[in-house]
CSV table of C-alpha atoms in Angstrom, one decimal:
chain,number,residue,atom,x,y,z
A,1,MET,CA,0.0,0.0,0.0
A,2,GLY,CA,3.0,2.3,0.6
A,3,ILE,CA,1.3,4.3,3.4
A,4,GLU,CA,3.1,6.7,5.6
A,5,ALA,CA,5.2,5.7,8.6
A,6,LEU,CA,6.4,3.3,11.2
A,7,GLY,CA,7.9,4.1,14.6
A,8,PHE,CA,8.8,2.3,17.8
A,9,ILE,CA,9.2,3.4,21.4
A,10,ALA,CA,10.6,0.6,23.7
A,11,ALA,CA,9.9,0.9,27.4
A,12,THR,CA,9.6,-1.2,30.7
A,13,SER,CA,7.6,-0.8,33.7
A,14,THR,CA,6.7,-2.5,37.0
A,15,PRO,CA,3.0,-1.8,37.2
A,16,THR,CA,1.1,-1.2,40.4
A,17,SER,CA,-2.5,-2.4,40.9
A,18,THR,CA,-3.8,1.0,39.6
A,19,GLU,CA,-1.5,0.8,36.6
A,20,THR,CA,-2.5,-2.6,35.2
A,21,ASP,CA,-5.3,-0.9,33.4
A,22,LYS,CA,-2.8,1.2,31.4
A,23,LEU,CA,-2.4,-1.0,28.4
A,24,ALA,CA,-2.3,-3.9,30.8
A,25,MET,CA,1.5,-3.5,30.9
A,26,THR,CA,3.9,-6.3,31.5
A,27,ASP,CA,7.5,-6.0,32.1
A,28,SER,CA,8.2,-4.6,28.6
A,29,LYS,CA,5.8,-3.0,26.2
A,30,SER,CA,6.4,-1.8,22.7
A,31,VAL,CA,4.5,0.8,20.6
A,32,ALA,CA,4.5,1.1,16.9
A,33,ILE,CA,3.5,4.5,15.5
A,34,ILE,CA,2.2,4.7,12.0
A,35,GLY,CA,2.8,8.2,10.7
A,36,ALA,CA,5.8,10.5,11.0
A,37,GLY,CA,3.8,13.8,10.6
A,38,ILE,CA,2.8,16.3,13.2
A,39,PHE,CA,0.7,13.8,15.2
A,40,GLY,CA,3.0,10.8,15.1
A,41,LEU,CA,6.1,12.8,15.8
A,42,SER,CA,4.6,14.7,18.7
A,43,LEU,CA,3.3,11.5,20.3
A,44,ALA,CA,6.6,9.7,19.8
A,45,ILE,CA,8.5,12.5,21.6
A,46,ALA,CA,6.0,12.6,24.4
A,47,LEU,CA,6.1,8.8,24.9
A,48,ARG,CA,9.9,9.0,24.9
A,49,ASP,CA,9.9,11.7,27.6
A,50,ARG,CA,7.3,9.9,29.7
A,51,SER,CA,9.4,6.7,29.6
A,52,LYS,CA,12.0,8.5,31.8
A,53,GLN,CA,9.4,8.7,34.7
A,54,GLY,CA,6.7,6.5,36.2
A,55,PRO,CA,4.9,4.5,35.2
A,56,TRP,CA,7.2,4.0,32.2
A,57,LYS,CA,10.8,3.3,32.8
A,58,GLN,CA,12.9,3.5,29.7
A,59,SER,CA,15.3,0.5,29.3
A,60,THR,CA,16.9,1.6,26.0
A,61,SER,CA,16.9,4.9,24.2
A,62,SER,CA,15.0,3.6,21.2
A,63,SER,CA,12.7,6.2,19.8
A,64,TYR,CA,12.5,5.4,16.1
A,65,LEU,CA,10.2,6.7,13.3
A,66,ALA,CA,10.3,5.9,9.7
A,67,ASP,CA,8.3,7.0,6.7
A,68,TYR,CA,8.0,6.0,3.1
A,69,ASP,CA,8.6,9.7,2.0
A,70,ASP,CA,10.8,12.3,3.4
A,71,PRO,CA,8.3,14.8,5.0
A,72,ALA,CA,10.4,17.7,3.9
A,73,ALA,CA,10.3,16.7,0.2
A,74,ASP,CA,8.3,18.9,-2.2
A,75,ASP,CA,6.3,15.9,-3.6
A,76,VAL,CA,4.8,14.9,-0.4
A,77,GLN,CA,1.0,15.1,-0.2
A,78,ALA,CA,0.6,15.7,3.5
A,79,ALA,CA,-0.4,19.2,4.5
A,80,SER,CA,2.0,19.1,7.5
A,81,ALA,CA,5.0,18.8,5.1
A,82,ASP,CA,5.4,22.5,4.6
A,83,HIS,CA,7.8,25.5,5.0
A,84,ASN,CA,5.7,27.2,7.7
A,85,LYS,CA,2.3,26.9,9.4
A,86,ILE,CA,0.1,29.6,10.9
A,87,PHE,CA,0.1,29.9,14.6
A,88,ARG,CA,-3.1,31.3,16.2
A,89,ALA,CA,-5.2,31.1,19.4
A,90,SER,CA,-8.3,32.6,17.7
A,91,TYR,CA,-11.0,29.9,17.9
A,92,GLY,CA,-14.5,31.6,18.3
A,93,LYS,CA,-16.4,29.7,20.9
A,94,GLU,CA,-14.0,26.9,21.3
A,95,ILE,CA,-12.1,28.1,24.3
A,96,HIS,CA,-10.5,24.8,24.9
A,97,TYR,CA,-8.5,25.0,21.6
A,98,GLN,CA,-7.7,28.6,22.5
A,99,ARG,CA,-6.2,27.4,25.7
A,100,LEU,CA,-4.4,24.5,24.1
A,101,ALA,CA,-2.9,27.0,21.6
A,102,LEU,CA,-1.7,29.3,24.4
A,103,GLU,CA,-0.2,26.4,26.0
A,104,SER,CA,1.6,25.4,22.8
A,105,ARG,CA,2.8,29.1,22.3
A,106,ARG,CA,4.5,29.0,25.6
A,107,SER,CA,6.3,25.8,24.5
A,108,TRP,CA,7.4,27.2,21.1
A,109,VAL,CA,8.8,30.3,22.8
A,110,LEU,CA,10.6,28.2,25.4
A,111,GLU,CA,12.1,26.0,22.8
A,112,ASP,CA,13.5,29.0,20.9
A,113,GLU,CA,14.9,30.3,24.2
A,114,LYS,CA,16.6,26.9,24.9
A,115,ARG,CA,18.1,26.8,21.4
A,116,GLY,CA,19.2,30.5,21.6
A,117,SER,CA,17.3,31.2,18.5
A,118,THR,CA,16.9,34.7,17.5
A,119,GLU,CA,16.9,37.0,14.5
A,120,GLN,CA,20.5,37.2,13.5
A,121,ASP,CA,22.4,40.3,12.7
A,122,ASP,CA,22.8,39.1,9.1
A,123,GLY,CA,19.1,38.9,8.6
A,124,ARG,CA,18.8,35.2,8.9
A,125,ASP,CA,15.9,34.2,11.3
A,126,VAL,CA,16.2,30.9,12.8
A,127,ARG,CA,13.4,31.0,15.2
A,128,LEU,CA,10.8,28.2,15.2
A,129,PHE,CA,8.1,30.6,16.3
A,130,VAL,CA,7.9,33.9,14.5
A,131,ASN,CA,5.6,36.5,16.2
A,132,SER,CA,4.7,38.3,13.0
A,133,GLY,CA,1.1,38.9,14.2
A,134,MET,CA,-1.9,37.9,12.2
A,135,LEU,CA,-4.4,40.3,10.6
A,136,ARG,CA,-7.9,38.7,10.6
A,137,ILE,CA,-9.7,40.4,7.7
A,138,GLN,CA,-13.4,40.4,8.1
A,139,PRO,CA,-16.0,39.7,5.2
A,140,SER,CA,-17.2,43.3,5.3
A,141,ASP,CA,-16.6,46.7,7.2
A,142,LEU,CA,-18.2,45.1,10.3
A,143,LEU,CA,-16.9,42.5,12.8
A,144,ALA,CA,-18.2,39.0,11.9
A,145,THR,CA,-19.9,36.7,14.4
A,146,LEU,CA,-16.9,34.4,14.6
A,147,GLU,CA,-14.7,37.4,15.5
A,148,LYS,CA,-17.0,38.6,18.3
A,149,GLU,CA,-17.0,35.1,19.8
A,150,THR,CA,-13.2,35.0,19.6
A,151,LEU,CA,-12.7,38.4,21.3
A,152,ALA,CA,-15.3,37.5,24.0
A,153,ASN,CA,-13.2,34.3,24.9
A,154,MET,CA,-10.0,36.2,24.8
A,155,GLU,CA,-11.5,38.7,27.2
A,156,LEU,CA,-12.5,35.8,29.5
A,157,ASP,CA,-8.9,34.6,29.5
A,158,GLY,CA,-7.5,38.1,30.2
A,159,ILE,CA,-5.7,38.5,26.8
A,160,ARG,CA,-8.1,40.9,25.0
A,161,ASP,CA,-5.3,43.5,25.2
A,162,THR,CA,-3.3,41.5,22.7
A,163,GLN,CA,-6.0,42.0,20.0
A,164,PHE,CA,-6.4,45.3,18.0
A,165,VAL,CA,-9.7,46.1,16.2
A,166,LYS,CA,-9.0,48.4,13.4
A,167,SER,CA,-12.2,50.5,14.0
A,168,ASP,CA,-11.6,50.9,17.8
A,169,PRO,CA,-9.7,54.1,18.5
A,170,ALA,CA,-8.5,52.8,21.9
A,171,ASP,CA,-7.1,49.6,20.3
A,172,CYS,CA,-5.4,51.6,17.5
A,173,GLU,CA,-3.8,53.9,20.1
A,174,ARG,CA,-2.5,50.9,22.2
A,175,ALA,CA,-1.1,49.3,18.9
A,176,ASP,CA,0.7,52.5,18.2
A,177,LYS,CA,2.3,52.5,21.6
A,178,LEU,CA,3.3,48.9,21.4
A,179,GLY,CA,4.7,49.1,17.9
A,180,TRP,CA,2.0,47.1,16.0
A,181,LYS,CA,0.1,49.9,14.2
A,182,ASP,CA,1.8,49.6,10.9
A,183,LYS,CA,0.5,46.0,10.5
A,184,ILE,CA,-3.1,47.1,10.9
A,185,LEU,CA,-3.6,47.6,7.2
A,186,ASN,CA,-6.4,49.6,5.5
A,187,LEU,CA,-7.7,47.4,2.7
A,188,HIS,CA,-10.3,48.8,0.4
A,189,ILE,CA,-13.4,46.9,-0.3
A,190,PRO,CA,-13.8,46.4,-4.2
A,191,ASN,CA,-16.4,48.6,-5.8
A,192,SER,CA,-16.7,50.6,-2.7
A,193,ALA,CA,-15.0,54.0,-2.8
A,194,GLU,CA,-15.1,54.8,0.9
A,195,SER,CA,-15.3,51.5,2.8
A,196,THR,CA,-12.4,49.4,4.0
A,197,TYR,CA,-12.5,45.9,5.4
A,198,GLU,CA,-12.8,45.7,9.1
A,199,ALA,CA,-9.8,43.8,10.6
A,200,VAL,CA,-8.4,42.6,13.9
A,201,LEU,CA,-4.6,42.3,14.5
A,202,ASP,CA,-3.6,39.6,16.7
A,203,SER,CA,-0.3,40.3,18.3
A,204,MET,CA,0.1,36.9,19.8
A,205,ALA,CA,-0.1,35.1,16.5
A,206,GLY,CA,2.4,34.5,13.6
A,207,PHE,CA,3.8,31.3,12.2
A,208,VAL,CA,5.9,28.3,13.1
A,209,ARG,CA,8.6,26.9,10.9
A,210,CYS,CA,9.2,23.3,10.0
A,211,MET,CA,12.8,22.8,11.1
A,212,ALA,CA,14.3,19.7,12.4
A,213,ALA,CA,15.2,19.7,16.0
A,214,ASP,CA,17.1,16.9,17.7
A,215,LYS,CA,14.5,15.2,19.9
A,216,GLY,CA,16.1,11.8,20.1
A,217,VAL,CA,13.8,10.4,17.4
A,218,LYS,CA,15.5,8.5,14.5
A,219,PHE,CA,14.0,8.8,11.0
A,220,CYS,CA,14.1,6.2,8.2
A,221,PHE,CA,12.5,6.5,4.8
A,222,GLY,CA,11.6,4.1,2.1
A,223,PRO,CA,9.8,0.6,1.9
A,224,GLU,CA,10.8,-0.3,5.4
A,225,GLY,CA,8.5,2.5,6.6
A,226,ALA,CA,5.6,1.9,4.2
A,227,VAL,CA,2.8,0.0,5.9
A,228,ASP,CA,1.0,-3.0,4.1
A,229,TYR,CA,-1.4,-4.0,6.7
A,230,LEU,CA,-2.1,-4.5,10.4
A,231,VAL,CA,-1.4,-8.0,11.9
A,232,LYS,CA,-4.4,-9.3,13.8
A,233,VAL,CA,-5.2,-12.3,16.0
A,234,GLU,CA,-8.2,-13.4,18.1
A,235,SER,CA,-8.0,-12.1,21.6
A,236,LYS,CA,-7.7,-14.6,24.4
A,237,LEU,CA,-8.8,-12.0,26.9
A,238,GLU,CA,-11.7,-10.5,25.1
A,239,PRO,CA,-13.9,-12.9,23.2
A,240,ASN,CA,-15.2,-12.0,19.7
A,241,LYS,CA,-12.5,-9.3,19.3
A,242,TYR,CA,-9.3,-9.1,17.4
A,243,LYS,CA,-6.1,-7.9,18.9
A,244,VAL,CA,-3.5,-6.1,16.7
A,245,THR,CA,-0.1,-7.5,17.5
A,246,GLY,CA,1.9,-5.4,14.9
A,247,LEU,CA,2.2,-4.6,11.3
A,248,LYS,CA,3.8,-5.6,8.1
A,249,THR,CA,5.7,-3.3,5.9
A,250,GLN,CA,6.4,-3.1,2.2
A,251,ASP,CA,9.8,-4.7,2.5
A,252,GLY,CA,8.1,-7.9,3.8
A,253,VAL,CA,9.2,-7.5,7.5
A,254,VAL,CA,6.6,-8.0,10.3
A,255,HIS,CA,7.1,-5.6,13.2
A,256,HIS,CA,5.5,-6.9,16.5
A,257,ALA,CA,4.1,-4.4,18.9
A,258,ASP,CA,1.9,-4.5,22.0
A,259,SER,CA,0.1,-1.4,20.8
A,260,VAL,CA,-0.2,0.2,17.4
A,261,VAL,CA,-0.9,3.9,16.9
A,262,VAL,CA,-2.5,5.1,13.6
A,263,ALA,CA,-1.4,8.7,13.2
A,264,ALA,CA,-1.2,8.6,9.4
A,265,GLY,CA,-3.1,11.8,8.4
A,266,SER,CA,-5.1,11.6,5.3
A,267,PHE,CA,-4.0,8.0,4.8
A,268,SER,CA,-5.3,7.0,8.2
A,269,THR,CA,-8.7,5.5,6.9
A,270,GLN,CA,-6.8,3.3,4.5
A,271,ILE,CA,-4.7,1.8,7.3
A,272,LEU,CA,-7.7,1.5,9.7
A,273,PRO,CA,-11.0,1.4,7.8
A,274,GLU,CA,-12.9,1.7,11.0
A,275,LEU,CA,-12.0,5.4,10.9
A,276,SER,CA,-14.1,5.7,7.6
A,277,TYR,CA,-17.1,7.2,9.4
A,278,HIS,CA,-15.0,9.6,11.5
A,279,LEU,CA,-12.7,11.1,8.9
A,280,GLU,CA,-12.5,12.2,5.4
A,281,SER,CA,-9.5,13.0,3.3
A,282,SER,CA,-9.7,16.5,1.8
A,283,ALA,CA,-7.3,18.7,-0.1
A,284,GLY,CA,-6.5,22.4,0.3
A,285,SER,CA,-5.2,24.6,-2.5
A,286,LEU,CA,-1.7,26.1,-2.2
A,287,ALA,CA,0.0,28.5,-4.5
A,288,THR,CA,3.3,30.5,-4.1
A,289,PHE,CA,5.0,33.5,-5.5
A,290,LYS,CA,8.8,33.9,-5.5
A,291,ILE,CA,10.3,37.2,-4.6
A,292,ASP,CA,13.9,37.7,-5.7
A,293,GLU,CA,16.1,39.2,-3.0
A,294,SER,CA,17.3,41.9,-5.4
A,295,ASN,CA,13.7,43.3,-5.5
A,296,THR,CA,14.4,45.1,-2.2
A,297,GLU,CA,11.0,47.0,-2.2
A,298,LEU,CA,8.9,43.7,-2.1
A,299,TRP,CA,11.6,41.9,-0.1
A,300,ASP,CA,11.2,44.3,2.8
A,301,LYS,CA,7.5,44.9,2.4
A,302,TYR,CA,6.6,41.2,2.8
A,303,SER,CA,9.2,40.4,5.4
A,304,PRO,CA,7.8,39.0,8.8
A,305,GLN,CA,9.1,42.2,10.4
A,306,ARG,CA,6.7,44.4,8.3
A,307,PHE,CA,4.0,42.0,7.1
A,308,PRO,CA,1.6,40.0,9.2
A,309,VAL,CA,0.0,36.7,8.4
A,310,MET,CA,-3.3,37.7,6.7
A,311,THR,CA,-6.5,35.6,6.8
A,312,TRP,CA,-9.7,36.4,5.1
A,313,LYS,CA,-13.2,34.9,5.5
A,314,SER,CA,-14.6,36.1,2.1
A,315,THR,CA,-18.2,35.3,3.1
A,316,PRO,CA,-20.2,35.9,6.4
A,317,ARG,CA,-21.4,32.9,8.4
A,318,ASP,CA,-24.1,31.0,6.5
A,319,ILE,CA,-27.6,30.1,7.8
A,320,SER,CA,-26.4,26.7,9.0
A,321,GLY,CA,-23.7,28.2,11.2
A,322,ASN,CA,-20.7,27.5,9.0
A,323,ASP,CA,-17.9,29.9,8.6
A,324,THR,CA,-16.6,29.4,4.9
A,325,GLY,CA,-14.5,31.2,2.3
A,326,GLY,CA,-11.1,30.9,4.3
A,327,ILE,CA,-8.0,32.0,2.6
A,328,TYR,CA,-4.7,33.2,4.0
A,329,VAL,CA,-1.2,34.4,3.1
A,330,LEU,CA,2.0,34.2,5.1
A,331,PRO,CA,5.0,36.6,5.1
A,332,ARG,CA,7.8,35.6,2.7
A,333,THR,CA,10.2,32.8,3.8
A,334,PRO,CA,14.0,33.4,3.9
A,335,GLU,CA,14.0,31.9,0.4
A,336,GLY,CA,11.5,34.5,-0.8
A,337,LEU,CA,8.5,32.3,-1.0
A,338,MET,CA,5.0,33.9,-0.5
A,339,LYS,CA,2.5,31.1,0.4
A,340,ILE,CA,-1.2,31.5,-0.3
A,341,ARG,CA,-3.6,28.7,0.8
A,342,TYR,CA,-7.3,28.3,0.0
A,343,ARG,CA,-9.5,26.2,2.2
A,344,GLY,CA,-12.8,27.7,1.2
A,345,ILE,CA,-13.6,24.5,-0.6
A,346,LYS,CA,-12.1,21.3,0.8
A,347,TRP,CA,-11.6,19.0,-2.3
A,348,THR,CA,-12.5,15.3,-2.1
A,349,ASN,CA,-11.4,12.4,-4.3
A,350,PHE,CA,-14.0,9.6,-4.1
A,351,GLN,CA,-12.8,6.2,-5.2
A,352,PRO,CA,-14.2,2.7,-4.7
A,353,ALA,CA,-13.7,1.5,-1.1
A,354,PRO,CA,-12.6,-2.1,-0.1
A,355,GLN,CA,-15.7,-4.3,0.3
A,356,ASP,CA,-15.3,-4.7,4.0
A,357,THR,CA,-15.1,-1.0,4.7
A,358,PRO,CA,-17.5,-0.3,7.7
A,359,PHE,CA,-18.7,3.0,6.3
A,360,THR,CA,-18.9,4.2,2.7
A,361,GLN,CA,-21.0,6.5,0.6
A,362,ASP,CA,-22.4,4.7,-2.4
A,363,GLY,CA,-19.6,2.2,-2.0
A,364,GLN,CA,-16.9,5.0,-2.1
A,365,TRP,CA,-14.6,7.0,0.1
A,366,SER,CA,-12.3,9.9,-0.3
A,367,VAL,CA,-8.6,9.2,-0.6
A,368,PRO,CA,-5.7,11.5,-1.5
A,369,LEU,CA,-4.9,11.8,-5.2
A,370,PRO,CA,-1.6,10.3,-6.5
A,371,VAL,CA,1.2,12.7,-6.0
A,372,GLU,CA,1.7,13.3,-9.7
A,373,LYS,CA,-1.8,14.6,-9.9
A,374,CYS,CA,-1.5,17.1,-7.0
A,375,SER,CA,0.2,20.0,-8.8
A,376,LEU,CA,-2.9,21.4,-10.7
A,377,LEU,CA,-5.5,23.3,-8.8
A,378,PRO,CA,-9.3,23.2,-9.5
A,379,GLU,CA,-10.5,26.3,-11.3
A,380,PRO,CA,-12.7,27.6,-8.5
A,381,ALA,CA,-9.5,27.6,-6.2
A,382,LEU,CA,-7.5,29.4,-8.8
A,383,TYR,CA,-10.2,32.0,-9.1
A,384,ALA,CA,-10.5,32.5,-5.4
A,385,ILE,CA,-6.7,32.9,-4.9
A,386,LYS,CA,-6.4,35.4,-7.9
A,387,GLN,CA,-9.3,37.4,-6.4
A,388,PHE,CA,-7.5,37.4,-3.1
A,389,VAL,CA,-4.3,38.6,-4.8
A,390,SER,CA,-6.0,41.4,-6.7
A,391,ILE,CA,-7.4,42.8,-3.5
A,392,PHE,CA,-4.7,42.2,-0.9
A,393,LEU,CA,-1.4,41.6,-2.9
A,394,PRO,CA,-1.8,43.8,-6.0
A,395,GLU,CA,1.9,43.7,-6.9
A,396,PHE,CA,1.4,40.0,-7.8
A,397,GLU,CA,-1.8,40.4,-9.7
A,398,ASN,CA,-0.1,39.6,-13.1
A,399,THR,CA,2.6,37.5,-11.8
A,400,PRO,CA,2.6,33.8,-12.6
A,401,PHE,CA,2.6,31.4,-9.7
A,402,PHE,CA,5.9,30.0,-8.8
A,403,SER,CA,4.3,26.7,-7.7
A,404,THR,CA,0.8,25.2,-7.1
A,405,LYS,CA,-0.1,22.1,-5.1
A,406,LEU,CA,-3.0,20.2,-3.5
A,407,CYS,CA,-2.2,19.4,0.2
A,408,TRP,CA,-4.1,16.6,1.8
A,409,TYR,CA,-5.8,17.1,5.2
A,410,THR,CA,-7.9,14.7,7.5
A,411,ASP,CA,-11.2,16.4,8.2
A,412,SER,CA,-13.1,15.0,11.2
A,413,LEU,CA,-16.9,15.2,11.9
A,414,ASP,CA,-16.6,18.5,13.8
A,415,ASN,CA,-13.0,19.7,13.2
A,416,SER,CA,-11.9,18.2,16.5
A,417,PHE,CA,-9.1,15.6,16.5
A,418,VAL,CA,-9.7,11.9,17.1
A,419,ILE,CA,-7.2,10.7,19.8
A,420,ASP,CA,-8.4,7.6,21.6
A,421,HIS,CA,-8.2,3.8,21.9
A,422,VAL,CA,-10.4,1.9,19.3
A,423,SER,CA,-12.9,-0.1,21.5
A,424,THR,CA,-13.6,-2.6,18.7
A,425,TYR,CA,-10.1,-4.0,19.1
A,426,ALA,CA,-9.1,-5.9,22.2
A,427,GLU,CA,-6.6,-5.2,24.9
A,428,LYS,CA,-6.1,-1.6,23.9
A,429,SER,CA,-4.0,-2.7,21.0
A,430,VAL,CA,-5.1,0.1,18.6
A,431,PHE,CA,-4.9,3.8,19.4
A,432,VAL,CA,-5.7,6.6,16.9
A,433,CYS,CA,-4.2,10.0,16.9
A,434,THR,CA,-5.4,11.9,13.8
A,435,GLY,CA,-8.0,14.2,12.4
A,436,GLY,CA,-6.1,17.3,12.2
A,437,SER,CA,-8.7,19.1,10.2
A,438,GLY,CA,-6.2,21.7,9.0
A,439,HIS,CA,-5.3,23.2,12.3
A,440,GLY,CA,-3.1,20.7,14.1
A,441,ALA,CA,0.5,21.7,13.2
A,442,LYS,CA,0.8,24.6,15.7
A,443,PHE,CA,0.2,22.2,18.6
A,444,LEU,CA,3.3,20.1,17.9
A,445,PRO,CA,5.1,20.9,21.2
A,446,VAL,CA,2.0,19.9,23.4
A,447,LEU,CA,-0.2,17.7,21.3
A,448,GLY,CA,1.8,14.6,22.1
A,449,LYS,CA,1.8,15.3,25.9
A,450,HIS,CA,-2.0,15.3,25.8
A,451,ALA,CA,-2.3,12.3,23.5
A,452,ALA,CA,0.2,10.3,25.6
A,453,ASP,CA,-1.8,11.0,28.7
A,454,ILE,CA,-4.9,9.7,27.0
A,455,PHE,CA,-3.0,6.8,25.6
A,456,GLU,CA,-1.8,5.7,29.0
A,457,ASN,CA,-4.9,6.6,31.1
A,458,GLY,CA,-8.0,6.7,28.9
A,459,ASP,CA,-11.0,8.2,30.8
A,460,GLN,CA,-8.7,8.9,33.8
A,461,SER,CA,-6.6,11.2,31.6
A,462,SER,CA,-5.8,14.6,33.2
A,463,SER,CA,-5.9,16.3,29.7
A,464,PHE,CA,-8.7,18.9,29.5
A,465,MET,CA,-9.0,17.8,25.8
A,466,ARG,CA,-10.1,14.3,26.6
A,467,PRO,CA,-13.9,15.0,26.1
A,468,PHE,CA,-13.3,16.6,22.8
A,469,TRP,CA,-11.0,14.1,21.2
A,470,ARG,CA,-12.6,10.8,22.2
A,471,TRP,CA,-14.0,8.2,19.7
A,472,ARG,CA,-17.4,9.6,18.9
A,473,PRO,CA,-19.5,7.2,16.8
A,474,ASP,CA,-22.8,8.9,17.7
A,475,THR,CA,-21.7,12.4,16.3
A,476,PRO,CA,-23.6,13.1,13.1
A,477,ARG,CA,-21.7,13.4,9.9
A,478,ARG,CA,-21.4,17.1,9.2
A,479,ASN,CA,-18.5,19.5,8.4
A,480,GLY,CA,-19.0,18.5,4.7
A,481,LEU,CA,-18.5,14.9,5.4
A,482,GLU,CA,-22.2,14.2,4.6
A,483,GLU,CA,-21.9,15.2,0.9
A,484,GLY,CA,-20.4,12.1,-0.5
A,485,PRO,CA,-19.4,11.4,-4.1
A,486,GLY,CA,-20.4,13.5,-7.0
A,487,GLY,CA,-20.8,16.7,-4.9
A,488,PRO,CA,-19.3,20.0,-5.9
A,489,ARG,CA,-16.1,19.3,-3.9
A,490,ASP,CA,-15.4,15.8,-5.6
A,491,ILE,CA,-12.6,16.3,-8.1
A,492,SER,CA,-12.3,12.6,-8.9
A,493,HIS,CA,-13.8,13.0,-12.4
A,494,LYS,CA,-12.6,16.5,-13.1
């Protein structure tokens, strides 16, 4: 099948009576993690760290991750394989994600401090977290409902003073004193001589870079990291259930493990079809422009020091309560790349599903396109990006794209992650850690900590995210997952 990644963390423990429920540990337990993206890597690091303290006692330093493809390569479909990702804590009513983002922000900043990462005198910026700010542009000259919800929750958490509403004189005065005023941009609404878009500058936001940091995890790429299938046997402890005992990779090797974690992003359903009801593979549309360093005017204008991340909801909340039309641009990278991503339409690719798939729509499910077909964007995406460029990046209006790409995400029923043991498998032998829904990357420093606590403790987990990430078979299919094949998002026949 050639799907994603394989990883091991070896540990030992001497369980107490209260610890026997935690994976029913014996003297030594092994975990195989399928997926070396954000979710798999973060969990691998967290389990490695937890193995140094009870109840896990590390016997050998053997954190290992492998993937069929190098995540940093340009031809990888996964959305997490990227130059940079937005960091934000703006989540409307979802204050639990706001708080998780703030926890993650503290970890990003601390990691940079540990590494001594700063903006260098020669202009190189080697920070992992870049606090460029983020300008949330509204659909009109008024604050949208989602924005009002976000500001209310930031007020509740005592961080409203980090937000600057363009039309609020007090906010603008405070932004001027703190050095943020120049990033509150006046952007004129097309065909409206006087009006400008309302906007909110978030001084806590910015972006995080995809850089390799030594965390004691070894990577290996190629067929030895490509999963063929999970190895199952009948459980002796739980009748009428199968236990997963490991997995077989494309090179023919069977890797035994006491617990297998599926963290394979948009390929997760293909590895574990039981996820077919909970998740759907969908693509976002990415386009880049390239600025030459010799063009000092554009190089300086779109640097992180002068230009914020910009996001735009091009349409107001619809009658069903959905916020659509999302598109954004990031400041240029050190290589001069300006990245624009459109998620207003989440593209699907419906194909015939295996006969034993628990949930299908007309016998089909959405899976990522082959990588060779991911370089062309659908016409509606091109139109939306060009419209965005004409309004907000006029210098690039007649400039050809440097690159275009479809990046594959894993959308869940409600945009919350799916991090839990799969109860249809015996002895807690299968754990899922996936469903990023386009907003998981910024949580890299803390996602694994919360996931590892759920992995070890289940319903006794101390993670405040436990109620939101559990296996939820009774949640209705929405968030677009109800559409199925042949809908306006399905590009399988286009």
